Tab-separated table of C-alpha atoms in Angstrom:
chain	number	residue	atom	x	y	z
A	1	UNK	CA	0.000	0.000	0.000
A	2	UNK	CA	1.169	3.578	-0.171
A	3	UNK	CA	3.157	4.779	2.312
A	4	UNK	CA	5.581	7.867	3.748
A	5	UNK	CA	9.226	6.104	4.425
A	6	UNK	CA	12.603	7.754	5.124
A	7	UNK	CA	16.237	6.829	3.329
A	8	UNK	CA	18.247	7.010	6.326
A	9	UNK	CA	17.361	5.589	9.731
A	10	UNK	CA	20.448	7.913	11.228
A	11	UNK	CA	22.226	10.285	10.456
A	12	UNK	CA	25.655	12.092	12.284
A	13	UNK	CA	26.987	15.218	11.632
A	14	UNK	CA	29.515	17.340	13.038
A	15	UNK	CA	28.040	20.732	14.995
A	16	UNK	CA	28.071	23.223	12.942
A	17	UNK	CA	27.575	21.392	10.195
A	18	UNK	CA	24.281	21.805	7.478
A	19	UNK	CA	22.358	18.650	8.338
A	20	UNK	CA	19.844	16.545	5.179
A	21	UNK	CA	16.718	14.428	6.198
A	22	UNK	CA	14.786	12.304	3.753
A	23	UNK	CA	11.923	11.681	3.165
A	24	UNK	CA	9.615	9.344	0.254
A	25	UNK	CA	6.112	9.447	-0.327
A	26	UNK	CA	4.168	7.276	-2.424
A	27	UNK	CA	0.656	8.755	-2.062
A	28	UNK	CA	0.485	11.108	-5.080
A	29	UNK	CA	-2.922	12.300	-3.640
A	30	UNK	CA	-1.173	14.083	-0.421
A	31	UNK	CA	-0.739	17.403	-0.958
A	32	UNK	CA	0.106	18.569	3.038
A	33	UNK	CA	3.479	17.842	4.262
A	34	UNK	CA	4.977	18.435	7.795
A	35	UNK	CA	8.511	17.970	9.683
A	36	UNK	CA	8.165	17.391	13.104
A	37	UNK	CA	10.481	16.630	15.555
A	38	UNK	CA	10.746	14.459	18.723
A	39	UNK	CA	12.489	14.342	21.623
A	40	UNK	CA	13.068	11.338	24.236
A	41	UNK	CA	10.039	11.645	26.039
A	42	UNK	CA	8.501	14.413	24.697
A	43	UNK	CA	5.496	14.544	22.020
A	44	UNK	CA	6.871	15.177	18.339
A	45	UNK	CA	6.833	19.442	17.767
A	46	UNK	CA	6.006	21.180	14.523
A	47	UNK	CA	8.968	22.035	12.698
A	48	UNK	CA	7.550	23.306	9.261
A	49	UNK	CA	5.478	22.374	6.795
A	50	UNK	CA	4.701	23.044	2.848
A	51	UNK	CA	1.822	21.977	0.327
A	52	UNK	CA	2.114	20.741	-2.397
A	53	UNK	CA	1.936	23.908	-4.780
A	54	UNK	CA	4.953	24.692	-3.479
A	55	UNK	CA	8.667	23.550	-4.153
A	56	UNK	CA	10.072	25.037	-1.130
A	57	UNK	CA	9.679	26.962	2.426
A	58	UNK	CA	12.050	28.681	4.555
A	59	UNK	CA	12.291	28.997	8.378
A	60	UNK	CA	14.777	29.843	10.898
A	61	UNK	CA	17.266	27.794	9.968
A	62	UNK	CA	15.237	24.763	8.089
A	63	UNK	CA	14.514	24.814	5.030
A	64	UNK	CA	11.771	21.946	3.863
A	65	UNK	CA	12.323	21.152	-0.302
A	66	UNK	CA	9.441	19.132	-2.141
A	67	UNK	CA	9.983	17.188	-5.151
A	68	UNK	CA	6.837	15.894	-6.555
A	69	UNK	CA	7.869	14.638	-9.829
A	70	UNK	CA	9.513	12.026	-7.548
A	71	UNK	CA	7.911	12.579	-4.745
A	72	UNK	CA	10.541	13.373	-2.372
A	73	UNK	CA	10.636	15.632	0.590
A	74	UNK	CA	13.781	17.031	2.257
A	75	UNK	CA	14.344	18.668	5.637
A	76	UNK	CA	17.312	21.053	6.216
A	77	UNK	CA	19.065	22.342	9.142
A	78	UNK	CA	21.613	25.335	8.719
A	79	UNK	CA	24.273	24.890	11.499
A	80	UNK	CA	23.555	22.356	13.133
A	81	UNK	CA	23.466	22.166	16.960
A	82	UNK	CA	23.618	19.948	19.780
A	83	UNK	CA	19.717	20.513	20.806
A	84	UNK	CA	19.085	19.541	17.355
A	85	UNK	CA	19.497	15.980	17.959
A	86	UNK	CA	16.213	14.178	18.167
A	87	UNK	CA	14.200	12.007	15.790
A	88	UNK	CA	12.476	13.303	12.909
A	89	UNK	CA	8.994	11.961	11.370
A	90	UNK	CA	8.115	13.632	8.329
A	91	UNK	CA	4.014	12.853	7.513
A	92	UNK	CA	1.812	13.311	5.243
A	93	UNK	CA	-1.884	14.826	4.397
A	94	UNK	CA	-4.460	13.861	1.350
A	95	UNK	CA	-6.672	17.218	2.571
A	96	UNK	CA	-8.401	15.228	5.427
A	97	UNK	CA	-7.225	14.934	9.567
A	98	UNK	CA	-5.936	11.691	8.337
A	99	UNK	CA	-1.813	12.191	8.874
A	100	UNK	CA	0.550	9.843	8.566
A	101	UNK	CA	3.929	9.703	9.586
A	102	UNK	CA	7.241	8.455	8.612
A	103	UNK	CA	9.034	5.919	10.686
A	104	UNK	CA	11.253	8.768	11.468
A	105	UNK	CA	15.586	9.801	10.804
A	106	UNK	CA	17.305	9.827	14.316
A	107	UNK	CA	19.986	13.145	13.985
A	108	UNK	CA	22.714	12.704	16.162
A	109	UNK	CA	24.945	16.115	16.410
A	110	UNK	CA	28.675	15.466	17.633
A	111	UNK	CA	30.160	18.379	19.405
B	1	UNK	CA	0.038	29.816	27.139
B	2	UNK	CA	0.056	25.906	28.456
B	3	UNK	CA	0.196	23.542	25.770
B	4	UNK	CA	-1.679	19.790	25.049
B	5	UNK	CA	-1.478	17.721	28.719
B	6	UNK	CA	-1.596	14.012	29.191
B	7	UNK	CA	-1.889	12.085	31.598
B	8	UNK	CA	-0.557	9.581	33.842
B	9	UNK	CA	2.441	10.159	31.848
B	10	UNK	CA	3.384	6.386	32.435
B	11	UNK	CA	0.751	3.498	32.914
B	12	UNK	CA	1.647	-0.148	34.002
B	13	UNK	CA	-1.137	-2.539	33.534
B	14	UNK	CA	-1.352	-6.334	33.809
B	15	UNK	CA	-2.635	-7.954	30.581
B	16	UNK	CA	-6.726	-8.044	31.317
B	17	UNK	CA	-6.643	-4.810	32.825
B	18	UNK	CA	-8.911	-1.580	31.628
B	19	UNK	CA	-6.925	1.499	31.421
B	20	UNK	CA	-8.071	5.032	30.662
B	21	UNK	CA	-5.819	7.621	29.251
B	22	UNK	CA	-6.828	11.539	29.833
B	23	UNK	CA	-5.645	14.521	27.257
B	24	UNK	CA	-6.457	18.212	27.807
B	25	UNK	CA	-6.167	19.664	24.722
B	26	UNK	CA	-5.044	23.668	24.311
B	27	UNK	CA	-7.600	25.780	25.485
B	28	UNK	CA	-10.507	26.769	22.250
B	29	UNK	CA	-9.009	24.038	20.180
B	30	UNK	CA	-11.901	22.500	18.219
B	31	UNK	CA	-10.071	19.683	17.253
B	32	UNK	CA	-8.454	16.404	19.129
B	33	UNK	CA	-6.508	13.510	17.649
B	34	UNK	CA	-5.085	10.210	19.657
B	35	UNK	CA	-2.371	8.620	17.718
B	36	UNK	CA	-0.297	5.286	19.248
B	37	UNK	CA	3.354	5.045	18.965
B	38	UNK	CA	5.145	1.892	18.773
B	39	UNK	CA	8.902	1.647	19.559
B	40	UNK	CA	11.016	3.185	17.541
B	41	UNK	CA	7.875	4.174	14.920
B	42	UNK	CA	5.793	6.755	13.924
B	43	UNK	CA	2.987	7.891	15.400
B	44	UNK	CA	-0.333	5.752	13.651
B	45	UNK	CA	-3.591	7.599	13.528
B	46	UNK	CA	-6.563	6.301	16.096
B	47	UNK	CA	-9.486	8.466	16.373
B	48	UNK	CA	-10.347	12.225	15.572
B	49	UNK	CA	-12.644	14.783	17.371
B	50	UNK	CA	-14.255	17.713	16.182
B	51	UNK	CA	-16.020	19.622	19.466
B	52	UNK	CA	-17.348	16.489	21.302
B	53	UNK	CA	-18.539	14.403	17.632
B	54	UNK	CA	-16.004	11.434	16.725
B	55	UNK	CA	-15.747	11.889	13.203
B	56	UNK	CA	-13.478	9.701	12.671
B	57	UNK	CA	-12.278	6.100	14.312
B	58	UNK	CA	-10.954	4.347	11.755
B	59	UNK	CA	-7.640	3.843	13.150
B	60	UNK	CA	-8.421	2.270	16.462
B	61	UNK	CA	-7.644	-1.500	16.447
B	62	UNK	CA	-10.236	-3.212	17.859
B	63	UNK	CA	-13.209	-2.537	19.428
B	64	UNK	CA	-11.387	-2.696	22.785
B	65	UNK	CA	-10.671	0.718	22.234
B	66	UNK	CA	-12.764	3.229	22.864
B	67	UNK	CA	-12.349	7.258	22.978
B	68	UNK	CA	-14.781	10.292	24.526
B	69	UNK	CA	-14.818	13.708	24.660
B	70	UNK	CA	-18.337	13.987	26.189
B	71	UNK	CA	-17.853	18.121	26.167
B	72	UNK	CA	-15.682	19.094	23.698
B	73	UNK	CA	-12.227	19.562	25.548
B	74	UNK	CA	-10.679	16.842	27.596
B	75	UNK	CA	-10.498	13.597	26.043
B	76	UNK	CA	-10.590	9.961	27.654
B	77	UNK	CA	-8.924	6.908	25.444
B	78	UNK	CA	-9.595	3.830	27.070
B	79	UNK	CA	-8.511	0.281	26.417
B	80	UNK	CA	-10.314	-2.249	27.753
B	81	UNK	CA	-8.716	-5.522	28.351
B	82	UNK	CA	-5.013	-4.742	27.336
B	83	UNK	CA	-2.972	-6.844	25.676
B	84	UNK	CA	1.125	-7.312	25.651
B	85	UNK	CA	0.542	-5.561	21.850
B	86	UNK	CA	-1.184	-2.509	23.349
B	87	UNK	CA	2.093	-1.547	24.784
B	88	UNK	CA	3.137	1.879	23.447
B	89	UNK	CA	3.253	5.489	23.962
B	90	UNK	CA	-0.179	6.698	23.064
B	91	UNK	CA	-0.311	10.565	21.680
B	92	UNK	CA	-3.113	13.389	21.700
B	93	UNK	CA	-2.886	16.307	19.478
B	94	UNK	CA	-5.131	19.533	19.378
B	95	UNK	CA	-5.251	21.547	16.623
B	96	UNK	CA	-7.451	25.090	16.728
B	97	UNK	CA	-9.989	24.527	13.394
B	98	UNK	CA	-8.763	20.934	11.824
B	99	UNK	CA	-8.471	20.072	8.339
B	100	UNK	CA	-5.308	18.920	6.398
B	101	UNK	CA	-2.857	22.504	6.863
B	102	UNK	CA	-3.633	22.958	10.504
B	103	UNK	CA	-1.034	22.813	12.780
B	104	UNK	CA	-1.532	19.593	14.908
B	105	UNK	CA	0.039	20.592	19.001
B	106	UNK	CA	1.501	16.866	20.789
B	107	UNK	CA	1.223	16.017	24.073
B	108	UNK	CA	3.750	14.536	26.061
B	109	UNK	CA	2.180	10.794	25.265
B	110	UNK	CA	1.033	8.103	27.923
B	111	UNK	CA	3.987	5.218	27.683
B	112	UNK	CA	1.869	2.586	28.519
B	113	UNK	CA	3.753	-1.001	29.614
B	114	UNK	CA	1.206	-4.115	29.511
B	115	UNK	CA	2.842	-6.763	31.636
């Protein structure tokens, strides 16, 4: 069935560093996208989002890039810091409350 | 402002057990998702609330499970005779109209451990 998924699992970078997360979709009816990100023991927390008559949005210091001709959706972090380490779910809306979510890229930031 | 609440924030139950989960959503937000969270997964849709009418339920997994939100803010999920598979952190998300582009606000999440 379709799905979201992710490339990477994890992913390391160096602080400081600009940081890439993944994302695939399969559902070409989705046209509501969101990055959230999650915390150990803490409920996932709007990052950004971007519909799908768009090709890009900017926010303090993420950028979120959408590729529908192969339906791909990237997250990016300028300078990555240490609190930036968490796991993040990208998901996915057809126009109704039904989201669903990635399994989710764990960013690990090395000092 | 305070944001979405949960609570307990961790639940033990022996497998048989009825548990009840509580979420108070942000204050004037019309609308109220549960999600469940598996280890090391995403968060899967269970129910939806607009004001106090389930619209939609299509996610929950059995008819053990069984969500309220008698007047249209706090929210009750409850699970009646868990199982070892019912084990999970279980979400609740408010969001101030609904619909696909509106910003969806997490709890902390209920770990629940089903022994």
């Amino acid at each position: 069935g379709e799905s979201v998924g992710l490339h990477l699992p994890t992913l390391s970078v160096q602080e400081g560093d600009n940081s890439i997360i993944n994302c695939a979709y399969s559902n070409s009816a989705s046209d509501y996208f969101i990055w959230y990100k999650q915390e150990s023991g803490k409920g996932p927390q709007f990052i950004i989002d971007i519909r799908s008559n768009m090709d890009k949005r900017q926010g303090q210091r993420v950028t979120v890039l959408l590729n529908k001709t192969v339906k791909h959706l990237s997250l990016q972090i300028a300078a990555t810091q240490p609190g930036d380490s968490a796991v993040y779910f990208c998901a996915e809306s057809k126009g109704d409350n039904d989201m669903r979510f990635g399994a989710g890229t764990r960013l690990t930031v090395k000092p | 402002g305070a944001g979405v609440s949960q609570s307990p924030r961790y639940k033990v139950a022996k497998r048989g057990q009825d548990v009840a989960l509580r979420c108070d959503p942000i204050s004037g937000h019309v609308s109220l998702f549960w999600y469940q969270q598996a280890l090391g997964q995403g968060p899967e849709f269970l129910t939806y609330f607009q004001n106090e009418a389930q619209l939609d339920k299509s996610g929950l997994p059995s008819d053990r499970f069984f969500a309220e939100r008698p007047e249209g803010s706090v929210s009750t999920l409850k699970i009646q005779r868990t199982q070892q598979e019912d084990s999970a952190v279980y979400l609740c998300a408010s969001s101030l109209i609904g619909g696909a582009a509106d910003t969806q606000y997490f709890g902390p999440g209920t770990r629940l451990t089903v022994l």
